[in-house]
Every structure is written in C-alpha cells, then in structure tokens.
Coordinates of C-alpha atoms and ligand atoms in Angstrom, one line a residue:
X1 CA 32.6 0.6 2.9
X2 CA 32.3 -0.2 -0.4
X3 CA 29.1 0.0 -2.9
X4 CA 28.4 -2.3 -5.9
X5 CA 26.0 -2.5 -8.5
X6 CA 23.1 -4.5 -8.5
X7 CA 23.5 -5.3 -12.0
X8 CA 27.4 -6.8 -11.1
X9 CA 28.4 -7.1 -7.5
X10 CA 32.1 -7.4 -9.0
X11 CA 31.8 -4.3 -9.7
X12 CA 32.4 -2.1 -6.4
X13 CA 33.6 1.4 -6.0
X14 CA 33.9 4.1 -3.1
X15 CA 31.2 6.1 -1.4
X16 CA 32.5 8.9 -3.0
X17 CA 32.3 7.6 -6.1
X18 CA 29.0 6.2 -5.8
X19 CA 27.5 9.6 -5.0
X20 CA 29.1 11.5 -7.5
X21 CA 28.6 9.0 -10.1
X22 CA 24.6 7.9 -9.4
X23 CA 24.0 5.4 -10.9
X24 CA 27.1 2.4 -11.9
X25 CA 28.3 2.6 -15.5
X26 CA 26.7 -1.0 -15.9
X27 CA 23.0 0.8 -15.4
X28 CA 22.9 -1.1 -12.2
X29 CA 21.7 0.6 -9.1
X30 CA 25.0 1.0 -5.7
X31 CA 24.4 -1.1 -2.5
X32 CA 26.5 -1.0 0.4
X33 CA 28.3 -4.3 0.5
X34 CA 27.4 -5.1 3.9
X35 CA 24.5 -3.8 6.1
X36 CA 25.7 -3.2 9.5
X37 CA 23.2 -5.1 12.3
X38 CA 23.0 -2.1 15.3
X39 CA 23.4 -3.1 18.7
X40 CA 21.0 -4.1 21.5
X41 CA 21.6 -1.2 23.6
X42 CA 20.6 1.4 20.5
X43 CA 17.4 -0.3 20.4
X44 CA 16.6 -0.5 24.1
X45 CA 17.7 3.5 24.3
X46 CA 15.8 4.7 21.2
X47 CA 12.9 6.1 23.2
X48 CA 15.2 8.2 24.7
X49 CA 17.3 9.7 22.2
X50 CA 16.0 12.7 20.0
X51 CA 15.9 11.8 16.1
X52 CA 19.0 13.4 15.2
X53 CA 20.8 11.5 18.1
X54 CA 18.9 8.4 16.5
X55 CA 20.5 9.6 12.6
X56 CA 24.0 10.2 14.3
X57 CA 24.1 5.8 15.5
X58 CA 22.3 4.9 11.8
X59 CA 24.6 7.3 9.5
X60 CA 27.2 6.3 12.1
X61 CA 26.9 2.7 11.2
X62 CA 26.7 2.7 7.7
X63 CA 29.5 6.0 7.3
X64 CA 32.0 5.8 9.7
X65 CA 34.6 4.0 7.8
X66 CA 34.2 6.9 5.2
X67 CA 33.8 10.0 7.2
X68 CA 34.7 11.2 10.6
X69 CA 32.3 12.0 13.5
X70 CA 31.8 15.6 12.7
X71 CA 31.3 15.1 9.3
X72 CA 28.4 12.8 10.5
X73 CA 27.2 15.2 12.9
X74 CA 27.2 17.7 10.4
X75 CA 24.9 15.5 7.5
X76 CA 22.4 14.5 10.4
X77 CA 22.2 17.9 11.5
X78 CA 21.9 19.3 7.6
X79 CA 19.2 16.8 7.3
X80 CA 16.9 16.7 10.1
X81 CA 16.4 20.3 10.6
X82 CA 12.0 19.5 11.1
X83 CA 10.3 17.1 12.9
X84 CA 8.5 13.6 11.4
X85 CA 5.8 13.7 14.0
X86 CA 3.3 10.4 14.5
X87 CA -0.3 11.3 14.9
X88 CA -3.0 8.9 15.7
X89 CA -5.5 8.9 12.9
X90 CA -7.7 6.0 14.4
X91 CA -6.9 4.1 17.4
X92 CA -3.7 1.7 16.4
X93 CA -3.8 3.8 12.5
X94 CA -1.0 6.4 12.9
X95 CA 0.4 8.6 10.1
X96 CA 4.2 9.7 10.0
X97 CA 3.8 13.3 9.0
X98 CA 6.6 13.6 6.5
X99 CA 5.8 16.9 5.1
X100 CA 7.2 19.2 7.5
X101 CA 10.1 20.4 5.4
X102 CA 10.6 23.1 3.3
X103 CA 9.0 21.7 -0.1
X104 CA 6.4 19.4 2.0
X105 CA 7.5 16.0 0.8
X106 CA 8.9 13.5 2.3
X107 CA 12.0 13.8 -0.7
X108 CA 13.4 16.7 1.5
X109 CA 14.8 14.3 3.7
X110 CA 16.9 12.6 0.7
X111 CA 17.7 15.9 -0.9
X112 CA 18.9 17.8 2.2
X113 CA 21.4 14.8 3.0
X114 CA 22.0 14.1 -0.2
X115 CA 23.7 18.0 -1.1
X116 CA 25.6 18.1 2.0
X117 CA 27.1 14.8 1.5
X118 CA 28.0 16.0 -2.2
X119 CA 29.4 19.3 -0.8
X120 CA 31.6 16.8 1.3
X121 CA 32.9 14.7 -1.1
X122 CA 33.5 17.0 -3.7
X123 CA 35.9 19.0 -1.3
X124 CA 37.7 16.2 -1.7
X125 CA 38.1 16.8 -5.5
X126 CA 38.1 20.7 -5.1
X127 CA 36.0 20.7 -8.7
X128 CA 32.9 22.5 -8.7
X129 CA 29.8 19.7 -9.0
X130 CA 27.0 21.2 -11.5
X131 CA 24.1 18.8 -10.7
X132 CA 22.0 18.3 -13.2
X133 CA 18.0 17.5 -12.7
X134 CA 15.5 17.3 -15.6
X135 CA 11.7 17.6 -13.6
X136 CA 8.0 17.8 -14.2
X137 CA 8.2 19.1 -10.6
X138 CA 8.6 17.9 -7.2
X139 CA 12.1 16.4 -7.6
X140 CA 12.9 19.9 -8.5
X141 CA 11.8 21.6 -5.6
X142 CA 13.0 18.8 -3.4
X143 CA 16.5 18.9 -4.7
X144 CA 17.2 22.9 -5.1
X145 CA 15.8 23.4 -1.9
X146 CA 18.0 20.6 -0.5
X147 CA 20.8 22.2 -2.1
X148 CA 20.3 25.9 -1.9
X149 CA 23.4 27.6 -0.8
X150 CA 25.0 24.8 -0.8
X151 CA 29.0 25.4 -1.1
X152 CA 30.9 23.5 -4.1
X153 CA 27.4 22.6 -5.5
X154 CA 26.0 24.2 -8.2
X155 CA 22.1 23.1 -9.7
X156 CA 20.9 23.6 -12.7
X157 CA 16.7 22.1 -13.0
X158 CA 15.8 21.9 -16.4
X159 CA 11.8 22.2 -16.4
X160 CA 9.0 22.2 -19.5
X161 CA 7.8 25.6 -20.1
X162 CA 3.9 25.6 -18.8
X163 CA 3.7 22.1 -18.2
X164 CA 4.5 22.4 -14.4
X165 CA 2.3 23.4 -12.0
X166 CA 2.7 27.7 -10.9
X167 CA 2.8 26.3 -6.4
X168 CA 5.4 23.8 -7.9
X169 CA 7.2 26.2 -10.1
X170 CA 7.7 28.6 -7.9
X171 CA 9.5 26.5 -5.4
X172 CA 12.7 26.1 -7.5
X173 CA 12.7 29.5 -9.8
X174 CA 12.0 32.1 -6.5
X175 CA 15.0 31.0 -4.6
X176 CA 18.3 32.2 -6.7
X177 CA 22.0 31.5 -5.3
X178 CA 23.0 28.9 -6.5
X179 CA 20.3 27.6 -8.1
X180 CA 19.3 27.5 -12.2
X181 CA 16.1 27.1 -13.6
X182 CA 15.8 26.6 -17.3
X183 CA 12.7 26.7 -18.9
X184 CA 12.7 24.4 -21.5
X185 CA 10.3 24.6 -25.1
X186 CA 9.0 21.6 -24.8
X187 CA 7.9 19.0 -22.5
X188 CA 9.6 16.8 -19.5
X189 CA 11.4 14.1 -22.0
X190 CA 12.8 17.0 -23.8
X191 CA 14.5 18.3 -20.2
X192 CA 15.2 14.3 -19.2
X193 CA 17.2 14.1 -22.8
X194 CA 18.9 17.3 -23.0
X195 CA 20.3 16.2 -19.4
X196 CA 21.0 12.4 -20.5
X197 CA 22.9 13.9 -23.6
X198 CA 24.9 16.3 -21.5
X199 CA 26.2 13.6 -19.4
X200 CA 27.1 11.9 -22.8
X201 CA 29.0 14.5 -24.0
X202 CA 32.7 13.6 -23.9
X203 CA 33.9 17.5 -24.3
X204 CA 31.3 18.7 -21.4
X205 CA 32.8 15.8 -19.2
X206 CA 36.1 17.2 -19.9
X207 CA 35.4 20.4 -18.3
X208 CA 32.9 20.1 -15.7
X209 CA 32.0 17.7 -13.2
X210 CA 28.2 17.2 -14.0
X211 CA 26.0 14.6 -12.0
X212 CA 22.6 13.8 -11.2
X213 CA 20.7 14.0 -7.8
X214 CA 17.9 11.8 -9.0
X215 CA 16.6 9.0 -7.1
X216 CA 18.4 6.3 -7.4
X217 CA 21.3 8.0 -6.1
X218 CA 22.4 6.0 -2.6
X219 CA 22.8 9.8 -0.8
X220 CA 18.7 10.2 -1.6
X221 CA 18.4 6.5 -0.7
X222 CA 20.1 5.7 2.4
X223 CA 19.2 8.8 4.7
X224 CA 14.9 7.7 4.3
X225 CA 15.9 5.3 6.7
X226 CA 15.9 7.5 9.9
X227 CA 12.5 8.3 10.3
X228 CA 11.5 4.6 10.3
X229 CA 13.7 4.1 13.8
X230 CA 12.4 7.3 14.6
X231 CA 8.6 6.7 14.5
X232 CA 9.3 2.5 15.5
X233 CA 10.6 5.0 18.8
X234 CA 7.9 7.1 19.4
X235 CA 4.9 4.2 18.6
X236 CA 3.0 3.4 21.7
X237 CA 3.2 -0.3 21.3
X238 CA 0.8 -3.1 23.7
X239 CA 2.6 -6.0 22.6
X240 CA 1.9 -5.6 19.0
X241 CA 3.5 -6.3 16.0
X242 CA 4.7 -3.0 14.4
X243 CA 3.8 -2.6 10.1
X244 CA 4.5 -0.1 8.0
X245 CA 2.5 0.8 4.8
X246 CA 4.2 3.0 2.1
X247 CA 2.7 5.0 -1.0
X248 CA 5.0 3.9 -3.3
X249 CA 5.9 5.0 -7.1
X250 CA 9.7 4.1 -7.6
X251 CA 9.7 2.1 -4.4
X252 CA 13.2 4.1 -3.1
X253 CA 11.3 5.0 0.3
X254 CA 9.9 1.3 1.4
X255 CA 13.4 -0.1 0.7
X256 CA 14.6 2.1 3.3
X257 CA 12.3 1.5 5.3
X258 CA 13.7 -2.5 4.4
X259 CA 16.9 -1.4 4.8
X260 CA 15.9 -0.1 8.7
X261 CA 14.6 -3.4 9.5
X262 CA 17.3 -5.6 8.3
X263 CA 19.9 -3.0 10.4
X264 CA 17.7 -4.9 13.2
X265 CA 14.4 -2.6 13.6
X266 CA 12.1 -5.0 14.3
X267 CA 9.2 -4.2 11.8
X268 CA 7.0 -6.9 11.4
X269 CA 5.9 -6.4 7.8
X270 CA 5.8 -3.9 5.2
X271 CA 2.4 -2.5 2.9
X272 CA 3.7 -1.4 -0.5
X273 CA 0.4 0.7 -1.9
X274 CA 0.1 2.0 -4.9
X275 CA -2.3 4.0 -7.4
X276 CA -3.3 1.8 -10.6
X277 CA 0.5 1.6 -11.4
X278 CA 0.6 -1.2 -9.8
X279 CA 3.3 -3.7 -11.3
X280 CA 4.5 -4.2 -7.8
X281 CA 1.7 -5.3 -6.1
X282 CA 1.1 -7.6 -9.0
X283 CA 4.9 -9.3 -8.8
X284 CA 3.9 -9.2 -4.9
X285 CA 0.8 -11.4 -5.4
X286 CA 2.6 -13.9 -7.5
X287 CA 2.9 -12.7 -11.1
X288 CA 6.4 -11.7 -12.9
X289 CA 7.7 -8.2 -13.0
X290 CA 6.5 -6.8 -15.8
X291 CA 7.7 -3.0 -16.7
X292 CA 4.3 -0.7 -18.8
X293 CA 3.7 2.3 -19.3
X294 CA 2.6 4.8 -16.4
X295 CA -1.1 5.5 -16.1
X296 CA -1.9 9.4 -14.4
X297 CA -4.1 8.9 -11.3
X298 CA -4.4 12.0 -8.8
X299 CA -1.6 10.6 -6.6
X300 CA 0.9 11.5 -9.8
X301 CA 4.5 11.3 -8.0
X302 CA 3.5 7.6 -7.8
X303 CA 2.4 7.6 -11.9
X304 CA 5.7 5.1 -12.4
X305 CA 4.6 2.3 -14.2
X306 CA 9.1 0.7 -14.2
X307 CA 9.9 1.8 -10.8
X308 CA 13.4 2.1 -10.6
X309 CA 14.4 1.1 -7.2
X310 CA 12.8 -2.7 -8.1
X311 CA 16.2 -4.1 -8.2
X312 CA 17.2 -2.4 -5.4
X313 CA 14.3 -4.5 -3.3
X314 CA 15.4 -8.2 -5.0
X315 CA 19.1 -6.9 -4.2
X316 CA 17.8 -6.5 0.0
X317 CA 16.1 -9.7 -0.2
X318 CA 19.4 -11.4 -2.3
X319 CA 16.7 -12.5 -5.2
X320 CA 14.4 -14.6 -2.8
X321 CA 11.2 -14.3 -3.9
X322 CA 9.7 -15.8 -2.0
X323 CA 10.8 -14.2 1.2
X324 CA 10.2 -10.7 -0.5
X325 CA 7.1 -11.9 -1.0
X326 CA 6.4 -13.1 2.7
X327 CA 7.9 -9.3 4.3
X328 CA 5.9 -7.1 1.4
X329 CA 2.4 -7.2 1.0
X330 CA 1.4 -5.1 -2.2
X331 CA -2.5 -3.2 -2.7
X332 CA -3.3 -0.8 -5.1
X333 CA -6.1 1.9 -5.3
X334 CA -8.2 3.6 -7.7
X335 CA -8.5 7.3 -8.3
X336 CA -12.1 6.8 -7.0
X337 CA -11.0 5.1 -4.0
X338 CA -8.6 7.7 -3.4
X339 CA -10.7 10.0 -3.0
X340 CA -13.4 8.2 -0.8
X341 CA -10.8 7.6 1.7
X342 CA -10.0 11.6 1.8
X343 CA -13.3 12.6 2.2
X344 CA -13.7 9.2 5.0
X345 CA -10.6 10.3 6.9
X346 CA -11.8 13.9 7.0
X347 CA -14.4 13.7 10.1
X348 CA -11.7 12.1 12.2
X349 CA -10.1 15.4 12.3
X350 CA -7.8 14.5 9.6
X351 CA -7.0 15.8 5.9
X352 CA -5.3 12.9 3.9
X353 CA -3.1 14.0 0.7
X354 CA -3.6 11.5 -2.6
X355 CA -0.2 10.2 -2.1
X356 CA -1.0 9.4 2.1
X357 CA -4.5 8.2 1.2
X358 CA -3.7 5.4 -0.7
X359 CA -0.7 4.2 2.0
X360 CA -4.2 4.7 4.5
X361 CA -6.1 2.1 2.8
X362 CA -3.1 -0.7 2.2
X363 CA -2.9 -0.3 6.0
X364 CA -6.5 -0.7 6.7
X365 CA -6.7 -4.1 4.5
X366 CA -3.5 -5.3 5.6
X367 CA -4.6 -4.7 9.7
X368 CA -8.3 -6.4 8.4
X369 CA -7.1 -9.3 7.6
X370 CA -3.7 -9.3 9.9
X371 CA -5.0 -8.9 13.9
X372 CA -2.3 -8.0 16.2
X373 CA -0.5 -4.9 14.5
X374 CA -0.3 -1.7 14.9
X375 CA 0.1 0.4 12.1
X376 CA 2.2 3.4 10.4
X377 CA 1.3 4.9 7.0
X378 CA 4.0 7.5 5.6
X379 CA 2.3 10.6 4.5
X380 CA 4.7 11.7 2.2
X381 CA 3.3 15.1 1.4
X382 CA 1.3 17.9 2.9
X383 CA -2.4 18.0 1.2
X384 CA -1.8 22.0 0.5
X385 CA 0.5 20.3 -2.0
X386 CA -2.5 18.4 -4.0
X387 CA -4.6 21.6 -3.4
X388 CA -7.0 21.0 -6.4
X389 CA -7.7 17.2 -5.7
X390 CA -8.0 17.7 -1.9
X391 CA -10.6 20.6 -2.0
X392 CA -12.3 18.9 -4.5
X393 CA -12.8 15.9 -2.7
X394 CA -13.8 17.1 0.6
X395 CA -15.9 20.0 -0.8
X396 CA -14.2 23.1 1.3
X397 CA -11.1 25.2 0.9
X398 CA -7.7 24.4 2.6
X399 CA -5.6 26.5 4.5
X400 CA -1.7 26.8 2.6
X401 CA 0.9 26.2 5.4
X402 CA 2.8 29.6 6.0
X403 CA 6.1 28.2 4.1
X404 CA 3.8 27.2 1.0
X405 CA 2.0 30.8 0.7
X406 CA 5.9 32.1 1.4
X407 CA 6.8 30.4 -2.2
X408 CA 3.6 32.4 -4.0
X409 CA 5.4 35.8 -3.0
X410 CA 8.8 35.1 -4.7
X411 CA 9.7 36.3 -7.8
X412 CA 10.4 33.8 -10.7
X413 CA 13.9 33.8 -12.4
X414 CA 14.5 31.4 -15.2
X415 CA 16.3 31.2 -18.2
X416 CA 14.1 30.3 -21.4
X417 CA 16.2 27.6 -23.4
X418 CA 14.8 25.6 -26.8
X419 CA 15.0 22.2 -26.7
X420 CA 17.7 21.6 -29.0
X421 CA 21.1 20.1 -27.4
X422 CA 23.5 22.4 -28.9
X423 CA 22.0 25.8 -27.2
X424 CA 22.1 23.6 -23.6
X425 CA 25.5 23.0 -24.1
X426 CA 26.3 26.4 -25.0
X427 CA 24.9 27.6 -21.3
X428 CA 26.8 24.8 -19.5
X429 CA 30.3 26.2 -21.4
X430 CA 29.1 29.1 -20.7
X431 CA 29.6 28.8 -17.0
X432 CA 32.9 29.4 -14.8
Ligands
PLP1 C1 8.1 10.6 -4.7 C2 6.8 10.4 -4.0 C3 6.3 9.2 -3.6 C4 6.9 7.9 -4.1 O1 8.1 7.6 -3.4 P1 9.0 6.4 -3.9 O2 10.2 6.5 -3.1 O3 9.3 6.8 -5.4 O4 8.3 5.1 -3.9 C5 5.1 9.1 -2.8 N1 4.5 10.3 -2.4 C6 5.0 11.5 -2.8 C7 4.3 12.7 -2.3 C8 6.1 11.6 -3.5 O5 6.6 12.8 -3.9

C-alpha cells in the first residue's frame, strides 16, 4: 500500500517511509491510498472475537501487503496489552474507558503501535532511529512509555524546565533505558524549535536518522481505529443506530474513528466536542475553517486552536463538505460547563475527567435532539490524571490508580540543557 500526502496525492511513498518520515516534505499529512472495505463475515463474527483478534483482521487489512502475519500479530499484541472496557453511564450513555494503559490516555494506544512498528521498519535500514519529541507533557509520557525498551529506537523528550506538571514529569524522567529526558531553560516553543531545527540540520541528518513520533504520524493515527470495532462489538444494541462522540483537540482520534466506519463499521454518526477551541464545530455548523490561537480551558490536551489532523478529515470525506458536514455534528463546552457535568455525572456512580466530560455533553445534545441512538463517548483519560480540576469540582479527594502512585516513587533523571541550538546539537553528536 502506498501513502500520499494530503497536500499532493501525486506525491506517494511507502509505509516505511511514511512512518519514518511523519509528516510529507510538502507539509501535507500521509493517507493510505485506498481504504480497504472488511468483509461481511468479520462484522457478523465481531461479538465473538477478542479485541486483539478484532486488531489482527483491521491491521490485517490495511498492512498485509507491507508486512507478514507475524509481524501483524506481533504490533496488535505490542498494542493492545489493556482492555477498552464500555461502561454504562446512563441507560443508552456508555463511556469507552480508554485510560487503562500505562500513562492513562487514550494516546497509548497510538504510541505503543506506533514504536513497534518503527522498531520494524527500521530493521529494515539497520540505523538506529533517535525520535525526537518536544512536549508540555502527555505526548511525552505517551510516547516514551510506548517506546520504552524498545530495540532500534532510541527517544529523546525535550521538556521546559518547571513548566510541566511533577505526576506528568515523572512519567517520562523515572523510566531510564532507552529513554532521554532533557530539561530545557525555557518554555515548550523553545523544546518544539530546538527539535524543528535539529531536523533541519543537514550535518545531524548526515549522521543520525532523527524522526518524530508526533501526532500526525499515520503509525499514531491508524492503530485508534481498533477500539471503535471493538466497543461497536461489545454495545448492546435494540435496533438502534450506533453514535459516537469524541473530545477532540487535533481531531487525529475522531478520524479514526471515520476511518472505522468507512472500512464498513456501521456508525451512524459522529459528535466532534470540544472545549472553547472550537474552530471545528464552527466549520461544522457552516462557517469556514478558520485557524486562532488556542485558548486554555481545564480540558488542556484539547487547547488546539489549528488542529492538525483537519486535512486529514476533508481528505476522508474527499473535500465534500457537505457530506462532512451531514456524518460530523460539532458542540463545544465551556470551562464552567465542564465542570457542571463532572460534578452531574458523579451521583451516577461515575467520575468524569475534563477531557471525557465534554465528549459527555456533545452526546447528550446530540441523543436530545436525535431519538433512536445509542451512544459512545471516548474517555480519553483517567480523572487521577486531571487530579486538581476533578477534586475541585466534585469537592472530595480521588483515589490515584496503583500504576499512577507507581510513577510518584521513581526517581527523576534528566539532563538540564539551555535553550540555545548549538549545545542540543552537541548532545545529539554526542551520541553513538
Ligand atoms: C490528546 C487528547 C485529546 C485530543 O485528541 P485528538 O486526537 O488530538 O483530537 C483528548 N483527550 C485527551 C485526554 C488527550 O490527551
């Protein structure tokens, strides 16, 4: 299978390539040329097979004319090491519990699949990869965790020195192997340009194969389509139709949810809610897409305010608007009403995050005015993560999951680094 960029679709290039490369040198974002349709019989089985039997026909279908059926076996396997269990919130309001992974967010799913298939295709160049990740925090714990011990793969996560929170911290600079923290003097554009200017550099390039594992990258991208067949498995359904309603802030994980669908899950309709960064739901109700700049709201890995996967949504729908339109209905959400919906939620037995909140309320004013559904919201990440806005809310202390606390006990390595360009480089020669 080939890959092109949305910006060119002349412009096509190997899976391989795609991965290692990110994003295409035109700035567009890789698509698979083709998306394969899965067969009747998958569908009328899916209740049956477990979720990594589910990944191994979905990877299988988009992979197989790139890697064999072990290697398959083997990414599947990497990736869906915890469960995604659905749990009835309200009667027909279900929430796909995403955060069962090591960092608790849903971006575990992309970063686990995303390292092995690196480790993969860089056997095939027998260089070493040194990925390169500039964060202000989760995509740094999502992506060294993915990656940790990871053969072939070195990561290096370039961070701004007090400016991340100490749960967050700890969850890339306690884990060693082969994993890098540099803590930078300055703040998160410092990190995002001393990483953009290393992949400029024309003697770095020379010597070491340096990439990104950032977002856009298909390897993150592709593999958030499991759990959609997954949970569309396990729904009890009466007849219904079946929608799902996504927090969004970059809008990588409701495309795969659109990429599930047009592989033939029959989803009915998608909710794409946001916080007050809401330039989506604004080009959904009719206006142009219009890029500003992010607002903070207490839901902050959806502060994106040019969401980079946008193209990647017009590319699925192949520029119709107005059918993009018609599958996608957009909401956003105030802090305020945020928060209300925590503290709502929380005598039904159930503690919301920020980010899983505000995909609770599109869902409830989509189903409102929409009868006939049943309904999935994504929580993307446990509400231990969003400790301080949670307890706040609802008024009482929460209880850390076990893997969370485990993070507080390590012992924080970094490397302190200024923000000037010419001491990065120096490390990154530096290395063997
Ligand atoms: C990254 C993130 C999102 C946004 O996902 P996109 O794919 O960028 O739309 C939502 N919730 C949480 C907790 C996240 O970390």
């Amino acid at each position: 299978m080939k890959y092109f960029s949305t910006n060119n679709p002349k412009h096509q290039v190997s899976l391989s390539e795609a991965v290692i490369k990110g994003l295409a040198p035109d700035n567009g974002l890789y698509m698979p040329e083709r998306i394969p349709v899965l067969p009747q019989d998958f569908f009328d089985q899916m209740a049956e097979l477990s979720f990594r039997e589910i990944g191994y026909h979905v990877i299988g279908a988009l992979f197989s004319e790139d890697l064999n059926e072990s290697q398959i076996k083997e990414l599947v396997d990497h990736t869906l090491t915890f469960d995604a269990p659905l749990v009835e919130v309200e009667r027909g309001i279900f929430s796909l519990e995403l955060f069962h992974g090591p960092t608790l967010a849903f971006k575990d799913f992309g970063a686990r699949f995303c390292s092995k298939l690196m480790s993969m295709v860089v056997l095939e160049t027998e260089q070493k990869i040194r990925v390169l990740v500039a964060t202000s925090g989760d995509t740094g714990s999502a992506v060294a965790n993915g990656f940790l011990g990871v053969q072939g793969v070195d990561v290096i996560i370039l961070f701004p020195k007090g400016k991340v929170s100490p749960l967050q911290e700890k969850q890339f600079t306690t884990l060693g192997q082969n994993i890098t923290a540099l803590e930078v003097e300055g703040v998160f554009d410092d990190c995002q340009t001393l990483v953009k200017q290393a992949f400029l550099d024309h003697e770095l390039n020379q010597k070491l194969l340096l990439t990104s594992a950032n977002s856009i990258n298909i390897a993150r991208w592709i593999p958030q389509c499991l759990y959609y067949f997954y949970a569309f498995s396990r729904l009890p359904k009466n007849g219904e139709k079946v929608v799902f309603a996504v927090p969004s802030g970059n809008f990588g994980n409701i495309g795969a949810g659109i990429l599930a669908q047009q592989m033939g899950l029959p989803i009915a309709h998608f909710v794409a809610a946001t916080n007050v960064n809401k330039v989506v739901p604004e080009y959904l109700q009719g206006l142009p897409f219009q890029a500003k700049p992010s607002i903070p709201t207490v839901s902050n890995s959806m502060d994106v305010g040019n969401p980079s996967n946008f193209p990647r949504l017009q590319s699925l729908y192949g520029g119709d608007e107005e059918l993009f339109r018609e599958n996608v209905k957009g909401y956003f959400y105030t802090d305020a009403q945020t928060i209300e919906a925590i503290q709502a939620v929380q005598p039904k037995g159930y503690t919301l995050d920020p980010h899983g909140a505000v995909g609770y309320l599109g869902l409830k004013d989509f189903m409102a005015e929409n009868p006939g559904y049943v309904g999935v919201f994504l929580a993307t990440a446990h509400p231990g993560k969003f400790k301080d806005v949670v307890e706040k809310a609802l008024g009482e202390k929460l209880v850390l999951p076990e893997r969370l606390a485990a993070f507080l006990q390590g012992k924080k390595q970094v490397i302190p680094i200024g923000k000037g360009f010419d001491e990065f480089k120096g490390f990154l020669e530096g290395l063997d």
